[in-house]
């Protein structure tokens, strides 16, 4: 397909222009037999699913990032990995994705094609297929360039049942590496704070990592990817739902220097920064070393470490500071705003 | 109030408008250095200097000697403390 | 990170705390109450809570959280003025992130933005100026807020706009000066204070001498203090030493940043652009003569107050049941406010003290959870 | 939840405000056991699915309509019915939906709550459950008030296999009623053409209708809902994919007078107007009367009728005009624009 | 729908076609070619194709599709001007939907809109005026396009803007007159035409007499015709009758709408606001004296051409391989254009004739498919 | 060119600006009636009248008698045609 020019309303009209965009660009990039059917819905043999587990996992996320492309990824890689990860942290093997585009007229076709291409690569890396989709085009000013929704289905093997409410006193808390990279990379890439930093989004699929973890410990108590709201928010969910306290050791928290630097400049707390390739696991202490070792064998887990423990309590996250004090790490009321005072 | 962070000037960006690049833990930002430039410290001499950055302005020079002095004092205090602890131990053990 | 991590060393902290504990009873002497030390600056309050410093201190010392947080002392009427300006067609209202969530009488700037105003967060007033350059057909207003630390940056930005002849840039000036505010606190008959930690970053601009009246006229020792946890512990140690040794001086713990005479260029810019207001109402402080700051007549063209013909803010008092003013003056503890943790909480702050991470109410709200947990376990 | 006020960025921040919105409004409105689990993904027993058919149907659509609310429905009812219908026209029994909101800050909470409520009602009517979701909030001007994506899963009973390529010469073409109501209702509701007409969107779930159709004719050759691009576009797809001609009789096409009126005023062709509760079926002529009779017993099929037949050809849609002529009804290049000349 | 459905009755059509078939050989007489009847108006072309009328006609009659489509005769340079205006900051460019897709030298208005211009479709020039009232800080331009049918509506709108003293409304005037255009066709040495169907809606404004020169000076019979299929068939029947009976008259088939004298108020408004241009270039018609229309000096304030200081459109000719001009003049059939259905198609139109549903190329493109199908089956 | 549709005036909306509501197949729109109002047809008398609507303006009155006449003529033509057909049949059958 000729990639000169931009997306116009015609590409979302339901007519010939839309069919050409869908057939010659989108479908061609994502190509796979289920998608090729070209019906209003993908049709997946249930027998194939039943062979892999006993429950269907089903999830969705919309992606609205600005800018569309940033160091370490783009909205397309986020859309694939984010949904893959939401399936994976349920213990599921991610299998099939849907993909809904909402495009602001004027988006260069070439940008769109590039994002599609990286979605394809991300899907291949995660071992999933995009089997159904939808494309809408809205007026100039009616959207911010491009939004992507993905929904995903996967299959959860029998016996895997991680849950935000499953943490038990004595469990340990593990993350798979550096915190806050994605949030800092986006702040940086947006450019309106005029900062320059060598920070890349951590955007990555976590399904291989999760598979390795379950292989050594089918009884992972809690498992979540730490996206919007960061580590702090996920741990607050765990603590509240499990009615225990999560106690973190500040010096165990893996935070890169430029991320710390950006936080110091802007008065932000890295514990609330978004990640797109980080998970938090709560595992029985007896399994902790095995899980950690399994994680550290997978690239997405090279920097996995224990950051804290589950203690008796009534649903708080507590940070033991390196300085020797303690403080509550509450869920934030809203977005963290850069501050100067 | 008044979040201020030490950073090191790495580059002069604009001598007319007194803009310099500052490095803060690997993050860089252009800041105005008007407040840290004077006859004794002309702009041209600023690269390598540490400054306190607030709201995009270098607001003060960081006096590295003073910093060292404070740290030394605190370390000394530590030694003093260690001495006291030792004395106490000796007292208790006797 | 250099010049930060060294001042966060827990081993040194331990020694300092030991020293403070040793000296504190001597310093307290015959007082029936603990020594009341006010950290004037919200930045210090932030450090206290972030590192859990209060829990390390002996019972002889009680920290009183001061009003040194520019958004905390901002009267609601000023936020309303911001919203009025932001609502003018063609205006881009720029502000530090801090002011975005502060409630006005009916909405915050964050809500005004959600309702369609073009409100933008910036890191520096210079970034606001850049927005003005890039949008010659829009009126760019910067919400100039803060104590002396921030005044040089806004003054220099205004002077730069003037040099460039930009017609579409103005400041909504709500600066406030530290010594005048301290004097207001010291003259409050309700207050009982023994000494001060003075704000390190204000001091790097104004120097040490503007505090002389505190020791001279009010006989309260004062230590200019940095913002790392060791800075605060060292300053507290210096303060208890003053008490123990019967001294009453202005001391400078933060000599690596604060020069005796302050910052010459910064003070020059302030003097060029700003003058004190005759009347200025601050939350909790009432009308403090000399504390409020306005833009001089010479730079009237850059004064949003004049440009948008704002009425002199009517003296709006907080509703009776909101005790922000008393908390700010240090005569009431946050939990004594009837709204605290009930109608007023971080999700739905009624007062600015519940908004900012430096606000004592927000800090105590979080701290309270911890305290409660400790009781339980 | 207190519905005074508007959606702000805090509601999409991942923090407390978002959790409250999700827990106290969205989850409470959609409430069902799978959703209550509150994990990053719904977990659906596969055994339950296998009991209903042999293939999983999976589809998605994003909804971007302006205005959000219009006579006959709102963006929420569209989002439920549209995805239910895309499952149904695959022969599937629609079961579970995901739901992704993209909200422009400033949307009145009360509007959002009203739309959620009608989604719940639409889901109940269609017999589906919303089991997983996502909420994003974007800056003012970053979206047009509210976009909704739904993805859906359902199960296709063995033997059902409608396909756009399945039309055979001699088949008849059936629609379930008035054409173009939705497109005309939206044009009217937008108000910028300053027209007043008593036209309601036909937004409706078609799964009960489809079930009734398959009950009498498991061998439906083609089945699609005629949404964007209207009847003309669906028939062009059928014709092209089946390599046959679809020949329509103009006097058989059910079009309401005000829809015709609006089309005459604006120079539009009702065959290209969107529908949201209309399907086009191509069935063997031997089954036509049975299918029609079955349809006419269901409210969504009361006005079902035969509109044409499949003839030999190379992929065109031909309209035999009431006047006695013939013309090609091609797919439009882009959106139909009102014209005056 | 009343006054529409009655004129679409197939039974009556059948009778009319019979009559035409009966008379056509007589009408054709000794001509070696079929009778060439030009329907001047694109609206008639549209009806012909929509109802498949040509396929009903005897071989003695051949329809020639005229240039009566305002977007078809619009030179690319004029679309470029539209884009230039739409790109001015603050402009809201309003237009009938028809003009949105017409290609300019580098983009159409639809593309300009996608690229960020505020281009809005309206149903009436009065709706554009309403937009101007509602947006006093924006410059609203209406693309005034069309033959005499549309001229009263734009003129009355301009007069209304003038009455209200609106300063932010203007017309980009690209009107064109019918009789002058017909005269240009009639003087074309390449053309062979036997008679005309004249545009019914133009005629309701200008009346029947402006066509007198066609019968008087050029001896071509002419029937003013409505837009329903029976209107056209009846008019064709009237025309063949004129031939058969050796008459050459201006007849009015569309008497229910077209008064002999036209519309008094409409003509008054046209005369008040508009005057003919000295030079005006139209696609396929070249520079037709008297056909182009401009806004009188009195209303210069409402003239977008003056307001935005547009250069007199350079005479841009279409690229050599695009034959729109020849097709428009009726000297070439669409399929004879080398671009037809190859590089030029409805998805990607190179010429306006492929854009509009009234454009003969677009019509033949669709019709061609049908014809091909008929051959195959 | 010049899409024009017959509609019936159902209501006067604004006598000063000559705005009336027109009904076209059940769809209503305010149109300007300047061009169809004259001494013979004052605005006040227009309700019920049929007009030809183009671009939001009533551009001409629809002469209902003329319309009837045209339809009658076409019907007559039909009869005439029927007669001719009959004659042909008769001719053929004889
Ligand atoms: S709890 Fe709220 S109202 Fe009370 S003093 Fe604190 S901020 Fe003010
Ligand atoms: S085919 Fe295209 S280029 Fe050729 S005459 Fe027709 S519109 Fe013009
Ligand atoms: Mg999710
Ligand atoms: Mg996610
Ligand atoms: Mg779709
Ligand atoms: Mg945008
Ligand atoms: Mg998640
Ligand atoms: Mg779909
Ligand atoms: Mg659909
Ligand atoms: Mg989500
Ligand atoms: Mg909007
Ligand atoms: Mg569909």
Coordinates of N, CA and C and ligand atoms in Angstrom, one line a residue, chain A residues 141, chain D residues 104 141 143-145, ligand 11:
Chain A
X141 N -8.8 17.0 16.1 CA -9.2 17.5 17.4 C -10.1 16.6 18.1
Chain D
X104 N -12.7 12.0 27.9 CA -12.1 13.3 27.9 C -12.4 14.0 29.2
X141 N -9.7 18.1 24.9 CA -9.3 18.2 23.5 C -8.5 17.0 23.0
X143 N -9.8 13.9 23.2 CA -10.8 13.0 22.7 C -12.1 13.7 22.6
X144 N -13.0 13.1 22.0 CA -14.3 13.7 21.8 C -15.3 13.2 22.9
X145 N -15.1 13.6 24.1 CA -16.0 13.3 25.2 C -15.9 11.9 25.7
Ligands
LIG11 MG1 -13.5 17.9 22.4

